[in-house]
Short mmCIF file of C-alpha atoms in Angstrom, two decimals:
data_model
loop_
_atom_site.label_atom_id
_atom_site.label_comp_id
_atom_site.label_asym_id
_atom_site.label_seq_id
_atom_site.Cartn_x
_atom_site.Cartn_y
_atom_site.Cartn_z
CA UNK A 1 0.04 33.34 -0.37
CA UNK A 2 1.48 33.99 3.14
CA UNK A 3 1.51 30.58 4.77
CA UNK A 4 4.45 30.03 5.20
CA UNK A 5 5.68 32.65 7.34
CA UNK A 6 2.76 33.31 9.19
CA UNK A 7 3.83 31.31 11.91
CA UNK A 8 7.43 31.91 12.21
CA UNK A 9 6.63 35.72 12.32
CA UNK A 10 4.06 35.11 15.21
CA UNK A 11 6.49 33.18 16.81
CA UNK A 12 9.14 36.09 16.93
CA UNK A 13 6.31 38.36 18.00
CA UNK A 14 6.36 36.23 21.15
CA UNK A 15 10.10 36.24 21.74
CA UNK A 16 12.05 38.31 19.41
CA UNK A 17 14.71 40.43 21.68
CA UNK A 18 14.61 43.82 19.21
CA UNK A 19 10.78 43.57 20.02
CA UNK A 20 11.30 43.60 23.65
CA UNK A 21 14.12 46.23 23.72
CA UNK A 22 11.48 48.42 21.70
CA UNK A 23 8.80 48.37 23.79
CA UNK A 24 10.75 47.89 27.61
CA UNK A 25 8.17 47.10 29.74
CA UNK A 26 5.13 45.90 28.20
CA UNK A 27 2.28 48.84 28.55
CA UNK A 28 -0.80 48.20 30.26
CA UNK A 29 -3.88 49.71 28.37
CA UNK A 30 -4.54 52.14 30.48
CA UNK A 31 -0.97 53.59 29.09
CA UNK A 32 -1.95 52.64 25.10
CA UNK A 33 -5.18 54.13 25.53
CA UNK A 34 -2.95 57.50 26.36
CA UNK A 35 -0.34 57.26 24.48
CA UNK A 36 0.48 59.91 21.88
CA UNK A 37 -0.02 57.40 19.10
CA UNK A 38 -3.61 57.38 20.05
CA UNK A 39 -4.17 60.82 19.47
CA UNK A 40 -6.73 61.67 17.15
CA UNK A 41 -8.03 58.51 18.23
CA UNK A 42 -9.13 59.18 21.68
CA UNK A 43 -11.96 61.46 20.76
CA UNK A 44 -14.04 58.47 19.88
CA UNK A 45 -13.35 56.84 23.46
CA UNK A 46 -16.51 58.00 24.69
CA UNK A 47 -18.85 56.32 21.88
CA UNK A 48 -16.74 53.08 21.54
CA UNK A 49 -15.43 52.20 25.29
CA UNK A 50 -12.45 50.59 24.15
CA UNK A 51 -11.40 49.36 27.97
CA UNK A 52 -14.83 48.62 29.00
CA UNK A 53 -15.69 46.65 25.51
CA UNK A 54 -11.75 44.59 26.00
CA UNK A 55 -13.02 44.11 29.63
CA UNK A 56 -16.07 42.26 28.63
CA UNK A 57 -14.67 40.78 25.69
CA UNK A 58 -12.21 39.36 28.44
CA UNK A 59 -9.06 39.85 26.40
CA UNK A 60 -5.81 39.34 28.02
CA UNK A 61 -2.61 41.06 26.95
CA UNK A 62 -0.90 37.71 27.07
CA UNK A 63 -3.34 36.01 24.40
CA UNK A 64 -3.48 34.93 20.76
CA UNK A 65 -5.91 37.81 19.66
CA UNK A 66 -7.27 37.83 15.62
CA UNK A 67 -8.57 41.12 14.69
CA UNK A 68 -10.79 40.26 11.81
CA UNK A 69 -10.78 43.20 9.04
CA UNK A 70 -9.03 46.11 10.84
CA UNK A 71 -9.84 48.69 8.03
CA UNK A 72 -8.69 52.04 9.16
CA UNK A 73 -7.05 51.09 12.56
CA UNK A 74 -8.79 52.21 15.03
CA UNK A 75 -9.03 49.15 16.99
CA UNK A 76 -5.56 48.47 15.76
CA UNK A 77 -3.95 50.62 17.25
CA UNK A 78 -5.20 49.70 20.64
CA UNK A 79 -4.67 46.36 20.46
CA UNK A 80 -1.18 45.85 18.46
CA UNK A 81 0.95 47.60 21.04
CA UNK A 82 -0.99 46.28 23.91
CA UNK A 83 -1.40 42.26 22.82
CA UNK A 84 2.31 42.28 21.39
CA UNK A 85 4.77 42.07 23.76
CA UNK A 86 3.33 39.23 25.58
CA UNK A 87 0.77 38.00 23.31
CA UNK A 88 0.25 37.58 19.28
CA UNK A 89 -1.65 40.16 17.71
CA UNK A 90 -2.79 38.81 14.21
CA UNK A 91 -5.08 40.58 11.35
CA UNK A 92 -7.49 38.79 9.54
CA UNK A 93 -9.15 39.90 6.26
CA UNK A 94 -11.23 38.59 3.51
CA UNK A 95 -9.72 36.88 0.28
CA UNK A 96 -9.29 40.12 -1.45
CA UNK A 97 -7.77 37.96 -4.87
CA UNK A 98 -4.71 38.72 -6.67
CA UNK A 99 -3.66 42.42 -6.75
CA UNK A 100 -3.15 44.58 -9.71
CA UNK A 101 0.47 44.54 -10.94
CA UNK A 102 2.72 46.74 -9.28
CA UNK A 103 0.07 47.07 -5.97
CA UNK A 104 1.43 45.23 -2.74
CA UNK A 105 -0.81 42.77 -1.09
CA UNK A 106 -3.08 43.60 1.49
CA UNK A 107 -0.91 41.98 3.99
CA UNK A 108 1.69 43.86 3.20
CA UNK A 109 -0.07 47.17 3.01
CA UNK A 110 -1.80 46.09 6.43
CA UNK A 111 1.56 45.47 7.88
CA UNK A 112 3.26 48.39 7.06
CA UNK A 113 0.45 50.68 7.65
CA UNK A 114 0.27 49.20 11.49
CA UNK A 115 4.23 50.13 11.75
CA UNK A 116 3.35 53.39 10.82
CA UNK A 117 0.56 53.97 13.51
CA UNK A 118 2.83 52.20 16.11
CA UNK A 119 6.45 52.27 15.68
CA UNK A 120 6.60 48.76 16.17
CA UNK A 121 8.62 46.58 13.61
CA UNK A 122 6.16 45.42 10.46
CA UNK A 123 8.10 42.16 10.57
CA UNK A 124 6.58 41.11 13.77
CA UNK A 125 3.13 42.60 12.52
CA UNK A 126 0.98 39.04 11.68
CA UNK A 127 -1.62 39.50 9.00
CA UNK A 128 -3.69 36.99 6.64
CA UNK A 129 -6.42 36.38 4.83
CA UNK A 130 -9.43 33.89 4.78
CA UNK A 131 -7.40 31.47 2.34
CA UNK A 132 -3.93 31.37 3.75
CA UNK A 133 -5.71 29.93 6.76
CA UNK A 134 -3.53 26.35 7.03
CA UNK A 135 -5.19 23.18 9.46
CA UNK A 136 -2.51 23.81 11.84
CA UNK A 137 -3.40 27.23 12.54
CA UNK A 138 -7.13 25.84 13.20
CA UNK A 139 -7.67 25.89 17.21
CA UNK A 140 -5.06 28.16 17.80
CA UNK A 141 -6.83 32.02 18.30
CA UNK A 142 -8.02 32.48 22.26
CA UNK A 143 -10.34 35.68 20.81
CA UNK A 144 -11.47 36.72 17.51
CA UNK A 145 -12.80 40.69 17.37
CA UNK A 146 -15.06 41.86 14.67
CA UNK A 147 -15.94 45.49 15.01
CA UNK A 148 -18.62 46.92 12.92
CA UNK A 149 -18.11 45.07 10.09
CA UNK A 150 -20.49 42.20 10.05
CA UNK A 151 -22.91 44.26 7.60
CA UNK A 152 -20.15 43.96 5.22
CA UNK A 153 -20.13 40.71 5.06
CA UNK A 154 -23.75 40.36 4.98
CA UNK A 155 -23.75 42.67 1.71
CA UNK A 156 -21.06 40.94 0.45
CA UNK A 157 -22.59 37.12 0.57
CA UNK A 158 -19.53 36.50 2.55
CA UNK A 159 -20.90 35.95 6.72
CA UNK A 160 -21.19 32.03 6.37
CA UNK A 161 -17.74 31.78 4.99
CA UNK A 162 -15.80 34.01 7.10
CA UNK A 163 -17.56 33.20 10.39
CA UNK A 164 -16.88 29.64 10.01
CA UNK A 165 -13.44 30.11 9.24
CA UNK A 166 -13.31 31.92 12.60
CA UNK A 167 -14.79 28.95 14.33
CA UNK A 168 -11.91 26.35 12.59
CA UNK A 169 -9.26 29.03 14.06
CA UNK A 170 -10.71 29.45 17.35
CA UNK A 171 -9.09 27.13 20.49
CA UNK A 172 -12.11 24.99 21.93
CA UNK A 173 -12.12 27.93 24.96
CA UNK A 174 -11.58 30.71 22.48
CA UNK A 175 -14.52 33.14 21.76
CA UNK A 176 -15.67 36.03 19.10
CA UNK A 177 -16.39 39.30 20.37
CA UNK A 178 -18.60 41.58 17.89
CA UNK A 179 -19.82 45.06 18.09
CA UNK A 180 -22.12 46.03 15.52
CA UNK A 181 -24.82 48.81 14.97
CA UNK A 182 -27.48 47.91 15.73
CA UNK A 183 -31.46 48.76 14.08
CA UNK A 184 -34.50 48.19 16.45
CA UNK A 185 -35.97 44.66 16.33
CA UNK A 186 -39.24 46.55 14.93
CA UNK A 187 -36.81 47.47 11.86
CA UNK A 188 -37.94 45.94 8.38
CA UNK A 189 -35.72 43.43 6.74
CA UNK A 190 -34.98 46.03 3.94
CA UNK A 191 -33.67 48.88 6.55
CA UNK A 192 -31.71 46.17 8.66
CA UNK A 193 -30.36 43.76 5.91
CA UNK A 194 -27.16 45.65 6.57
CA UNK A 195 -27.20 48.05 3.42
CA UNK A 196 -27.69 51.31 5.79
CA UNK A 197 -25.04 49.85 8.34
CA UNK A 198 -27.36 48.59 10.53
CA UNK A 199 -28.45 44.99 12.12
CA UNK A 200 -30.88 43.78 14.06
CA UNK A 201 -29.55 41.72 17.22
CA UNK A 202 -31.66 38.86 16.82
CA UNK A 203 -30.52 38.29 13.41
CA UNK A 204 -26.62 38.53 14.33
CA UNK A 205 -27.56 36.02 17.19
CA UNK A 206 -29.23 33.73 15.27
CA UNK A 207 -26.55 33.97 12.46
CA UNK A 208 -23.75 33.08 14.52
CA UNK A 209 -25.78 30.17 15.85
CA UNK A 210 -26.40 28.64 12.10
CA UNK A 211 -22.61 29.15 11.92
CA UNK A 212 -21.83 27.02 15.07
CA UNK A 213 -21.73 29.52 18.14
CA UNK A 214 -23.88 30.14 21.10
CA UNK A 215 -24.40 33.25 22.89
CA UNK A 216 -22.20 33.97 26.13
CA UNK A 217 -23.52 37.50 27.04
CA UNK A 218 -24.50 40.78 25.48
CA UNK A 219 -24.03 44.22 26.75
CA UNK A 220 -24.89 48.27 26.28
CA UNK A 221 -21.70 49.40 26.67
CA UNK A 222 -21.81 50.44 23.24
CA UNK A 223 -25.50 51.52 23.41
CA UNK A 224 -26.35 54.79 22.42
CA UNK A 225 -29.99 55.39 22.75
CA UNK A 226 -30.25 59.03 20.91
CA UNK A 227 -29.60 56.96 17.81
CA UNK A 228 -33.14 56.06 16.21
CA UNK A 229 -31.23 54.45 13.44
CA UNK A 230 -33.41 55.22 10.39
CA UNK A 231 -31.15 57.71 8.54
CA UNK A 232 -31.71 57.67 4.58
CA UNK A 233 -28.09 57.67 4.32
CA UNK A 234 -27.73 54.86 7.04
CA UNK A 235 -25.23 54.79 9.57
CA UNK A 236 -22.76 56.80 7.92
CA UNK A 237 -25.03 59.87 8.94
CA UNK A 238 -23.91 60.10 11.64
CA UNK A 239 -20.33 60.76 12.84
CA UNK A 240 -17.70 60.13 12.67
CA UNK A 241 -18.63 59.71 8.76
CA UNK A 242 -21.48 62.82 8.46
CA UNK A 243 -22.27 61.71 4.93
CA UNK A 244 -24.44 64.58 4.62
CA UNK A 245 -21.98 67.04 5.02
CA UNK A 246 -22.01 70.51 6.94
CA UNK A 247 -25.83 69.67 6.98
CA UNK A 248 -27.20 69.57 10.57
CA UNK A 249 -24.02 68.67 11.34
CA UNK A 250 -24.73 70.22 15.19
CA UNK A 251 -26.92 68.09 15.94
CA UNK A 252 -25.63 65.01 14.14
CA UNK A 253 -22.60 65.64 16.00
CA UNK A 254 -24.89 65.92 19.36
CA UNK A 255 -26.22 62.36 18.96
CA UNK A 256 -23.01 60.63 18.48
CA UNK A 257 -22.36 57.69 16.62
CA UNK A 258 -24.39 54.69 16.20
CA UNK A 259 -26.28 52.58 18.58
CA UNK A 260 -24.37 49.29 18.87
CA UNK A 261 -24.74 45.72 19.95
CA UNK A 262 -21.70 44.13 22.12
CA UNK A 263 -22.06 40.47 21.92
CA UNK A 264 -19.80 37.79 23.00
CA UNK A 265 -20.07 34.19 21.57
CA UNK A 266 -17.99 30.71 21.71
CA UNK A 267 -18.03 27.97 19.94
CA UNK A 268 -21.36 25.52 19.98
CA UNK A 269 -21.42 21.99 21.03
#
């Protein structure tokens, strides 16, 4: 369990001097969105809007901002060096158990893989998961982001669990901003239950709602309409997975990546 420190370590995010000296002036994200660390990153601008999505997400760089299952970093990478030296960046992933002997926890594999993409120090890096989540740290988050992973959840039997532990951590102003793909309302249950990827709007409207949130605003900014989101081999079709290989990979490539919802929710009456 990391309780115990989570707190402290957030705390030094906020004020620690070495922090400060690393960084000078805090960047704006026009800067992190250039910055060399963001290289091989920046090719995906252009499907997922990164400054339009924060925009409508209305994140501030001065905020207590949870960044719920970060996988690979992509997201992490904007938002770590941008929320950090004013704000408390903090990573939050599913109860993942006990690991095998010998392998770190994911917090501190998290952690020190975040250093790595951003030079800044792991020990001011803030990461948990579901069940370190103490009653003091409830009403404390100003924004919770969950990008493309709510299928996950939904093929793991995990949604109702980990979207009401966001609601316990959000502040009574705080919201959840979620991109997902997204399937055509038309789609059967079996091709949007969220096995190929893909989820119908309605449904991921109606699920926060059983799990205490209402609906604030949607947008296209993620919308790609070239995406007819019926591939065999579901989302990962397309790029930037191309599951299928060097097979119509030209046109694949052409279409882009998925078709996505951008929906922004807060916390029900």
């Amino acid at each position: 369990m990391r309780i115990a420190p989570i707190f402290a370590v957030a705390a030094l995010a906020l004020s620690s001097p070495a922090l400060a000296d690393h960084h000078g002036e805090a960047p704006s994200l026009e800067d992190v969105l250039a910055s060399d660390h963001r290289s091989q990153d920046a090719g995906r601008d252009q499907y997922r809007h990164p400054a339009e999505t924060l925009a409508f997400f209305d994140v501030e760089p001065t905020m207590r901002v949870v960044e719920f299952s970060p996988g690979g970093g992509w997201y992490t990478r904007v938002l770590l060096p941008w929320i950090a030296p004013q704000g408390t960046y903090m990573a939050m992933q599913p109860d993942s158990g006990e690991p095998e002997e010998g392998t770190p926890a994911w917090t501190q594999r998290f952690t020190t893989a975040a250093s790595g993409w951003t030079d800044l120090p792991a020990e001011n890096i803030v990461a948990f998961e579901t069940d370190d989540i103490t009653e003091d740290m409830h009403g404390t988050a100003d924004r919770i982001l969950v990008f493309r992973s709510l299928h996950g959840l939904l093929n793991n039997e995990a949604a109702d669990t980990q979207l009401r532990a966001m609601r316990r951590l959000l502040a009574e102003d705080g919201m959840v901003g979620v991109v997902q793909h997204r399937a055509p309302e038309d789609t059967s249950y079996d091709d949007a239950s969220g096995s190929r990827g893909y989820l119908r709007q309605a449904d991921v409207i109606r699920l926060f709602a059983i799990n205490g949130f209402d609906l604030v605003a949607a947008s296209e900014i993620n919308a790609n309409p070239n995406d007819p989101a019926e591939w065999e081999r579901g989302v990962w079709t397309l790029p930037p997975t191309l599951s299928g290989g060097d097979a119509d990979r030209e046109r694949l490539t052409a279409i882009g990546e998925s078709d996505r919802m951008t929906l922004l929710f807060r916390k029900a009456d």
